[in-house]
mmCIF file of C-alpha atoms in Angstrom:
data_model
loop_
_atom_site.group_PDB
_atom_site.id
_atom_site.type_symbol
_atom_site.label_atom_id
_atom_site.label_comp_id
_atom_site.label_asym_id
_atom_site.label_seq_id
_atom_site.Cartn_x
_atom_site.Cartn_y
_atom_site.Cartn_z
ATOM 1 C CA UNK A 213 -24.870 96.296 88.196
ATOM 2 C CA UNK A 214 -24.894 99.996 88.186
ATOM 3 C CA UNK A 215 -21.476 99.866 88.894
ATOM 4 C CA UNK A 216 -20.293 97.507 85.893
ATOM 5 C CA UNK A 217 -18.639 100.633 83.765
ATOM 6 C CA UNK A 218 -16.904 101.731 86.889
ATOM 7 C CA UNK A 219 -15.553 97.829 87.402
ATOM 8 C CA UNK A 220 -14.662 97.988 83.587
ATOM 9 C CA UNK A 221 -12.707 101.035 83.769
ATOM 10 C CA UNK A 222 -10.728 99.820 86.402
ATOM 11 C CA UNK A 223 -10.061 96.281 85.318
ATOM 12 C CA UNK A 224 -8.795 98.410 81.380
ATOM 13 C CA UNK A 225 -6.420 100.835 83.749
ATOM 14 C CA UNK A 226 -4.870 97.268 85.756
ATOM 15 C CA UNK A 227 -4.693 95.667 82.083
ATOM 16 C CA UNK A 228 -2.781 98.883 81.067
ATOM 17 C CA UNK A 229 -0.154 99.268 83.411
ATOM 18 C CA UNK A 230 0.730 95.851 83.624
ATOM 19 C CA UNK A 231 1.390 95.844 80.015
ATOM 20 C CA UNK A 232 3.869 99.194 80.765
ATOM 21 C CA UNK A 233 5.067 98.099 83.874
ATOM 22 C CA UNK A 234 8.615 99.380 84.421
ATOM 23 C CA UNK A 235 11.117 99.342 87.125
ATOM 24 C CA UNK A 236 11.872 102.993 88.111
ATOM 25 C CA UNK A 237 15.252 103.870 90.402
ATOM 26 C CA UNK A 238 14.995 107.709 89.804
ATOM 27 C CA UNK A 239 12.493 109.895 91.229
ATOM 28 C CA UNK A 240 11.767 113.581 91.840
ATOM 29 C CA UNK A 241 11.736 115.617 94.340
ATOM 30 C CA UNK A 242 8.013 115.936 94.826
ATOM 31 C CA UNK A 243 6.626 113.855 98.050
ATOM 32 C CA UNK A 244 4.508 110.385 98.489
ATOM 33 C CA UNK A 245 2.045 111.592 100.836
ATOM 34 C CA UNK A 246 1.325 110.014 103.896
ATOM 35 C CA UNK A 247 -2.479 110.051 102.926
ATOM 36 C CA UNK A 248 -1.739 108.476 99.478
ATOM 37 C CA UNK A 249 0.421 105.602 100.816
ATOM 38 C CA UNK A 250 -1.706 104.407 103.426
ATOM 39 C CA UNK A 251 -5.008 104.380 101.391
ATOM 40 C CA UNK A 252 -2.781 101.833 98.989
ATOM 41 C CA UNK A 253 -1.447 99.769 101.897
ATOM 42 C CA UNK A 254 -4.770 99.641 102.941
ATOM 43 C CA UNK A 255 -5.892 98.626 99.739
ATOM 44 C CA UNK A 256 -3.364 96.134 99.021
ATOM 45 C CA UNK A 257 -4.402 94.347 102.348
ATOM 46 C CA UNK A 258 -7.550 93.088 100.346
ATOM 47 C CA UNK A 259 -5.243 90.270 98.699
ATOM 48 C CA UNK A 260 -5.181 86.783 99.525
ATOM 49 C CA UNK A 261 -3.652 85.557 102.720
ATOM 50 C CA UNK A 262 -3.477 82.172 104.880
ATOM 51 C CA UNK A 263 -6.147 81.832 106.779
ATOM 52 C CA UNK A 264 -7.074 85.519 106.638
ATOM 53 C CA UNK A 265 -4.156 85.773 109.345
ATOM 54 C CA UNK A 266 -2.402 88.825 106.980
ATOM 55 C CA UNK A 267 1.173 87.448 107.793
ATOM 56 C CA UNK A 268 3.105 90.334 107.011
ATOM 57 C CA UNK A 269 3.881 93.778 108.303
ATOM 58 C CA UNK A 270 5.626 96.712 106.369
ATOM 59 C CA UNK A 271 8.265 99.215 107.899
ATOM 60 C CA UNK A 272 7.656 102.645 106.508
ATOM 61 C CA UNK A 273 10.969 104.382 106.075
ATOM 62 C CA UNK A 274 11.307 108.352 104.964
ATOM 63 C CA UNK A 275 13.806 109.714 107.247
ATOM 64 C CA UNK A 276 17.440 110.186 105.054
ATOM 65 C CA UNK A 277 19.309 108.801 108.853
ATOM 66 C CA UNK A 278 17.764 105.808 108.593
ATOM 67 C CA UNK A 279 18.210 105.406 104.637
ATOM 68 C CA UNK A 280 21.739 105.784 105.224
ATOM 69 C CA UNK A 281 21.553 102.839 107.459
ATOM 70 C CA UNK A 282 19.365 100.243 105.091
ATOM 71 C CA UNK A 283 21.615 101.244 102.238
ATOM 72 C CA UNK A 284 24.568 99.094 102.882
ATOM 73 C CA UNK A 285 22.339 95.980 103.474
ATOM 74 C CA UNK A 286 21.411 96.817 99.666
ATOM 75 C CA UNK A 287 24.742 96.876 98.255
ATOM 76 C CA UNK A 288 24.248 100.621 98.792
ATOM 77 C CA UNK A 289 22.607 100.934 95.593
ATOM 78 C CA UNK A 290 21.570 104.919 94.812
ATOM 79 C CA UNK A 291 17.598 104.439 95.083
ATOM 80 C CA UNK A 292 17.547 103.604 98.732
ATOM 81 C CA UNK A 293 18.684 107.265 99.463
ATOM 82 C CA UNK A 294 17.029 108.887 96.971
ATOM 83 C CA UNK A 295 13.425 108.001 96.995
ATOM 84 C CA UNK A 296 11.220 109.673 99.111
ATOM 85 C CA UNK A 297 10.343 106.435 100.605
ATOM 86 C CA UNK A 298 11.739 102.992 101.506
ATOM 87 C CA UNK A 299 9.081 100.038 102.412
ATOM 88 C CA UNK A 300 10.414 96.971 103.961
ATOM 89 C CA UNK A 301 8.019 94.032 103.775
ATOM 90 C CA UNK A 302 8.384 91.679 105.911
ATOM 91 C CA UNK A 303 7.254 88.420 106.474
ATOM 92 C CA UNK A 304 5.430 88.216 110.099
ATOM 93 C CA UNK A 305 4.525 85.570 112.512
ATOM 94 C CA UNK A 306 5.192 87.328 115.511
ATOM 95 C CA UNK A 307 2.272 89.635 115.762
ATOM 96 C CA UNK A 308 -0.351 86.431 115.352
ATOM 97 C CA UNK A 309 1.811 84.648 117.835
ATOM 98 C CA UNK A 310 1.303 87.240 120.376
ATOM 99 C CA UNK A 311 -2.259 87.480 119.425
ATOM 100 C CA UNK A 312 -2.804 83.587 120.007
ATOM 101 C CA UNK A 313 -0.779 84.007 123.473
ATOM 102 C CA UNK A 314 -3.287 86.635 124.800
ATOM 103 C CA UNK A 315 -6.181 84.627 123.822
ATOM 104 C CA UNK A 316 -5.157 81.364 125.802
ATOM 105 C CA UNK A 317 -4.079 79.890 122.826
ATOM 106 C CA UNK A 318 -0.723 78.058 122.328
ATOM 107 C CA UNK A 319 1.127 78.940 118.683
ATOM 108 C CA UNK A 320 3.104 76.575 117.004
ATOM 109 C CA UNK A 321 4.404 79.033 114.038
ATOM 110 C CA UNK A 322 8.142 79.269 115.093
ATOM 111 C CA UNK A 323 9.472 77.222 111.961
ATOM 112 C CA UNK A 324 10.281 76.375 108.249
ATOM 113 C CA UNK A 325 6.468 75.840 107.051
ATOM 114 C CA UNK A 326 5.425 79.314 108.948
ATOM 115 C CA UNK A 327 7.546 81.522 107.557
ATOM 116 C CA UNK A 328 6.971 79.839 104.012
ATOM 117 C CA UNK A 329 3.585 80.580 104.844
ATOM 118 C CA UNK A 330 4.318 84.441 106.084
ATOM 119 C CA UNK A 331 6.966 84.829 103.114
ATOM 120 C CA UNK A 332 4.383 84.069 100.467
ATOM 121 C CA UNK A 333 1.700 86.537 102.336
ATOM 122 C CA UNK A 334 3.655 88.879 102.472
ATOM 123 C CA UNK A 335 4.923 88.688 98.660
ATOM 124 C CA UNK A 336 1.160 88.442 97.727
ATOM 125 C CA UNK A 337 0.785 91.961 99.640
ATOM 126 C CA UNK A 338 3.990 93.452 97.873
ATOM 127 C CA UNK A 339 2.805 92.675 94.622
ATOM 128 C CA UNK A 340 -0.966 93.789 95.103
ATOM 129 C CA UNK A 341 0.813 97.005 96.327
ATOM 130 C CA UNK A 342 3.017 97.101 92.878
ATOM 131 C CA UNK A 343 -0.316 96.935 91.138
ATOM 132 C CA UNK A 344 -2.102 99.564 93.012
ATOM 133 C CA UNK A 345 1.025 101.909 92.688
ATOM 134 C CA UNK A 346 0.968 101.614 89.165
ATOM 135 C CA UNK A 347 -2.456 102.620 89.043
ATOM 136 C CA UNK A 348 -1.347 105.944 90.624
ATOM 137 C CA UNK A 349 1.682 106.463 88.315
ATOM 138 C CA UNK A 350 4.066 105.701 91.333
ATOM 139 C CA UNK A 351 7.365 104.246 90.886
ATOM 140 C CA UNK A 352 8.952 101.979 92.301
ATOM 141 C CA UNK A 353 11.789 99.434 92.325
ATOM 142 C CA UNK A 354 11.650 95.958 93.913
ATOM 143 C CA UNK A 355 14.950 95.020 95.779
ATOM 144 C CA UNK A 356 15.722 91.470 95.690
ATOM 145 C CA UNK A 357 18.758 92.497 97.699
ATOM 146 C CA UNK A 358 16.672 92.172 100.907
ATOM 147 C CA UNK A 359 17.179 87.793 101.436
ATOM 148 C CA UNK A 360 20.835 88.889 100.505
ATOM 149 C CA UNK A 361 21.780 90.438 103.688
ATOM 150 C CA UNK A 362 18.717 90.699 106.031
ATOM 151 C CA UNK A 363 20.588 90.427 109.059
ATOM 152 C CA UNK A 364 21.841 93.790 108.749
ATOM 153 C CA UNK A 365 18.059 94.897 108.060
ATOM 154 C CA UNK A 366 17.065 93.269 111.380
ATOM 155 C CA UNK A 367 19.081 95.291 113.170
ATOM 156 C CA UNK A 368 18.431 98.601 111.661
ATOM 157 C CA UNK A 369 14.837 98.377 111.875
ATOM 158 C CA UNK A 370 14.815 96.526 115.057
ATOM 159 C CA UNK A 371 12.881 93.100 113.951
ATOM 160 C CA UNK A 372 12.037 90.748 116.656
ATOM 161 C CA UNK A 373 11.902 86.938 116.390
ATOM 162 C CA UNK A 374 9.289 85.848 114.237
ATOM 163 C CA UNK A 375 9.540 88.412 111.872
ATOM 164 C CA UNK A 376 11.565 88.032 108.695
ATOM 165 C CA UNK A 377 12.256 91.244 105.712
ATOM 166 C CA UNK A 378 11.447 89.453 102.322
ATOM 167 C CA UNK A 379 10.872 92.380 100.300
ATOM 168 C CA UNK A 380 11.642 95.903 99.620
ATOM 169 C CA UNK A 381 10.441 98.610 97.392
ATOM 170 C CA UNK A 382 11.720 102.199 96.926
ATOM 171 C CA UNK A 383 8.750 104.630 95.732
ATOM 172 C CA UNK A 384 8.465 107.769 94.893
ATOM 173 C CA UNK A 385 7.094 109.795 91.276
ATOM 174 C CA UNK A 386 9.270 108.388 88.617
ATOM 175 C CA UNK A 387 11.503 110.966 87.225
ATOM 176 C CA UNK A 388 12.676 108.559 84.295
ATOM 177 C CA UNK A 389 11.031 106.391 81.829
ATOM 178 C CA UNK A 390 12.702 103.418 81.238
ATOM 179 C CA UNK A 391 12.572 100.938 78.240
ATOM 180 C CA UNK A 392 10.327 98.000 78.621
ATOM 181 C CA UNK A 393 12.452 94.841 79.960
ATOM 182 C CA UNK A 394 12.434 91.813 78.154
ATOM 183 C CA UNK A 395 10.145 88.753 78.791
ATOM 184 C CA UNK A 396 9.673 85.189 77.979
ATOM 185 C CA UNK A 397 6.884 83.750 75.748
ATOM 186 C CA UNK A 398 4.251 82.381 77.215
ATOM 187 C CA UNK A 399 4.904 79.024 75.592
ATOM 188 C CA UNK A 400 8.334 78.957 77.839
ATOM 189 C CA UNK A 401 6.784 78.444 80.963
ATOM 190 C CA UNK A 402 3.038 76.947 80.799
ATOM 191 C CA UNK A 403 2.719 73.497 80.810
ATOM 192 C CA UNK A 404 -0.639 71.623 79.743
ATOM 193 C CA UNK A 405 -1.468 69.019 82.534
ATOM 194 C CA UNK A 406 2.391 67.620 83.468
ATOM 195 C CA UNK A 407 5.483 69.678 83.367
ATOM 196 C CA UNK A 408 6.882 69.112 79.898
ATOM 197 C CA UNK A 409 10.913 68.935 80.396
ATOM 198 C CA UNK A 410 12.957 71.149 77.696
ATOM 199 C CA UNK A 411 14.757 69.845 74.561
ATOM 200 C CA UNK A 412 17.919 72.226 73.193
ATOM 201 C CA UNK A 413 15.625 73.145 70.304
ATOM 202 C CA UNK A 414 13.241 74.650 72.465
ATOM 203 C CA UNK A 415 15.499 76.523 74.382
ATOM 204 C CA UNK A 416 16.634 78.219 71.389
ATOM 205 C CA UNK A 417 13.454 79.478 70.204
ATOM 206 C CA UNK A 418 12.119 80.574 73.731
ATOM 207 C CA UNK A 419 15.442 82.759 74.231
ATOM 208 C CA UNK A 420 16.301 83.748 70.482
ATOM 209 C CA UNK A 421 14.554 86.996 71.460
ATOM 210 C CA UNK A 422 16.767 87.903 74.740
ATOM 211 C CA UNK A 423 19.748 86.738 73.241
ATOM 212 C CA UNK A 424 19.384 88.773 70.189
ATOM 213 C CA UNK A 425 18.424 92.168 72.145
ATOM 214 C CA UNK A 426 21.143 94.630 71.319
ATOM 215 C CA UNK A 427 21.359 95.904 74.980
ATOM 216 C CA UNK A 428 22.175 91.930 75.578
ATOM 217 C CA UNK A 429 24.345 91.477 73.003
ATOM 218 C CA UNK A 430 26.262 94.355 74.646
ATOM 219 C CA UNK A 431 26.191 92.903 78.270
ATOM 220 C CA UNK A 432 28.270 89.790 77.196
ATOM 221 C CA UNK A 433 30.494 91.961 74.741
ATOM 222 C CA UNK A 434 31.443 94.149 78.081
ATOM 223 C CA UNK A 435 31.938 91.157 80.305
ATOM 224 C CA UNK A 436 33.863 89.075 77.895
ATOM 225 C CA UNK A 437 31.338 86.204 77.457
ATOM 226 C CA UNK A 438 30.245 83.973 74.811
ATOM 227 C CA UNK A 439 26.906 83.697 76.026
ATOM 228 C CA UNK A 440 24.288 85.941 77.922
ATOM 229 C CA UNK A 441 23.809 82.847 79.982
ATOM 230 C CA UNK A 442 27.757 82.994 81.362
ATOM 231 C CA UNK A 443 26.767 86.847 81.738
ATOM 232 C CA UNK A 444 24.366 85.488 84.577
ATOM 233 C CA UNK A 445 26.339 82.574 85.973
ATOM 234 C CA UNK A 446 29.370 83.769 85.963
ATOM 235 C CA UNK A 447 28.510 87.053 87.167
ATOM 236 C CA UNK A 448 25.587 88.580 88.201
ATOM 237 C CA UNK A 449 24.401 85.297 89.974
ATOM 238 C CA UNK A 450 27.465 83.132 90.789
ATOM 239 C CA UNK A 451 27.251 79.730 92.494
ATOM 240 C CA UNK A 452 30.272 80.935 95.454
ATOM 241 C CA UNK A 453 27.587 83.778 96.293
ATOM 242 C CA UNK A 454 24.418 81.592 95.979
ATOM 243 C CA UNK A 455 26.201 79.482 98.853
ATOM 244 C CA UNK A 456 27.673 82.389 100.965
ATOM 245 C CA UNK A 457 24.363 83.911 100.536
ATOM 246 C CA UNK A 458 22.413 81.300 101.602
ATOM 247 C CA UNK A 459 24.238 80.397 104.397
ATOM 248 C CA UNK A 460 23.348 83.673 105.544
ATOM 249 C CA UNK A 461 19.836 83.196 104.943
ATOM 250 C CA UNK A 462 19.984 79.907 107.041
ATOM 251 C CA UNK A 463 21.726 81.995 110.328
ATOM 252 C CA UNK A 464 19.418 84.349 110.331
ATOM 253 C CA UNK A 465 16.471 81.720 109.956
ATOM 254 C CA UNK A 466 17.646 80.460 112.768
ATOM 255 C CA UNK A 467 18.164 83.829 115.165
ATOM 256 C CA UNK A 468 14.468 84.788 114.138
ATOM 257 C CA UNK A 469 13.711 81.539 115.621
ATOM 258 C CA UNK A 470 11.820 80.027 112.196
ATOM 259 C CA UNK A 471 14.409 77.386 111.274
ATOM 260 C CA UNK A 472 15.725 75.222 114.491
ATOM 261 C CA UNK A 473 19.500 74.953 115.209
ATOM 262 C CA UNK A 474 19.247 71.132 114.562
ATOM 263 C CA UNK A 475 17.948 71.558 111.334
ATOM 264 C CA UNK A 476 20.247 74.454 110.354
ATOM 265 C CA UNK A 477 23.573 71.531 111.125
ATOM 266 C CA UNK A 478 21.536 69.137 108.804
ATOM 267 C CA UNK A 479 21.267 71.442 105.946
ATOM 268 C CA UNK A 480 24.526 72.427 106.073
ATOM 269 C CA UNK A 481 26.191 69.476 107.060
#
């Protein structure tokens, strides 16, 4: 018990940043050592995982060449080329594949359930990391781009079957300090033993507070909505590039070799 303060301090400095959390896209110039980021990957490998099979691998990018070449696969957006580094997570059956081949053992992990499986390990690790980086006052931005175009990833970093990018962060020391983003009351999204479906008049109280933000207010002014929810379905998240996108998602599912051809027609029709 001798180390109970020590445990305490810790647990006040993860209660802390999570509270402050912010999404950072502009960093200095100063360097994430190579020291620094591997104790934290190591770290972050203490999170939970299937079967303790850790069914995920990271690409560790810091050269500005190959920057240039992820960038496009994120809608080129200004923080892939400016932080000091770019980690791809991605979501890995091929390494315990191989591993079960050179032990006479025959692997059945080449389809939907696996990479499920390998997705969610891998987002476990990706947010343990988030945590830990916090802790260190790193910055970083998460990149949902990354399921929008991941065959282009593929092919930069050279993924084989098997593996699958799901996530990717650009880190580096923040050189801004954002506002704290908006979120939803608890009330919105916990349910007490069954899922309790909506009614209008809850609706309005849970997003009176988003609606009602200024910076919100300003988003549908701009975009010529009546609503902040037309701002997102309309816009930002439009059902013609939900399709197109996940069409996409379902090729390259395929090519990786976690989602069957014959299944892939089905889906799709």
């Amino acid at each position: 018990m001798e180390n109970f303060p020590y445990l305490c301090g810790i647990i006040g400095i993860n209660m802390k940043t999570l509270l402050t959390r912010r999404t950072i896209r502009k960093y200095t110039d100063q360097d994430v050592s190579e020291e620094l980021l591997y104790r934290l990957m190591t770290e972050a490998a203490r999170t939970q995982t299937m079967g303790n099979l850790q069914l995920y691998s990271v690409i560790v990018t810091r050269s500005q060449e190959m920057k240039e070449k992820l960038s496009p696969a994120h809608f080129n957006q200004p923080m892939v080329k400016e932080a000091p580094v770019v980690l791809t997570i991605c979501a890995d059956f091929n390494r315990t594949s191989f591993w079960a081949k050179c032990r006479n053992a025959v692997p059945g992990y080449d389809n939907f359930l696996s990479f499920i499986n390998a997705a969610t390990d891998a987002l476990l690790y990706t947010q343990t990391l988030c945590n830990l980086m916090d802790e260190e006052g790193l910055g970083y931005c998460y990149l949902g781009t990354t399921v929008y175009q991941p065959q282009q990833i593929i092919d930069v970093l050279q993924l084989p079957k098997l593996v699958m990018p799901v996530a990717t962060l650009t880190v580096g020391w923040p050189d801004e300090e954002p506002p704290l983003s908006d979120r939803l009351p608890l009330k919105s999204f916990v349910h007490q033993e069954t899922y309790q479906d909506y009614l209008g008049e809850d609706i309005d109280t849970y997003y009176q507070y988003k609606e009602e933000l200024e910076e919100n207010r300003h988003f549908v002014r701009i975009n010529h909505k009546e609503t902040l929810a037309q701002v997102f379905t309309d816009i930002r998240y439009t059902r013609q590039d939900n399709e197109a996108m996940s069409k996409t998602l379902i090729d390259t599912l395929v090519r990786q070799g976690f989602l069957p051809y014959t299944i892939k027609m089905g889906i799709l029709g």
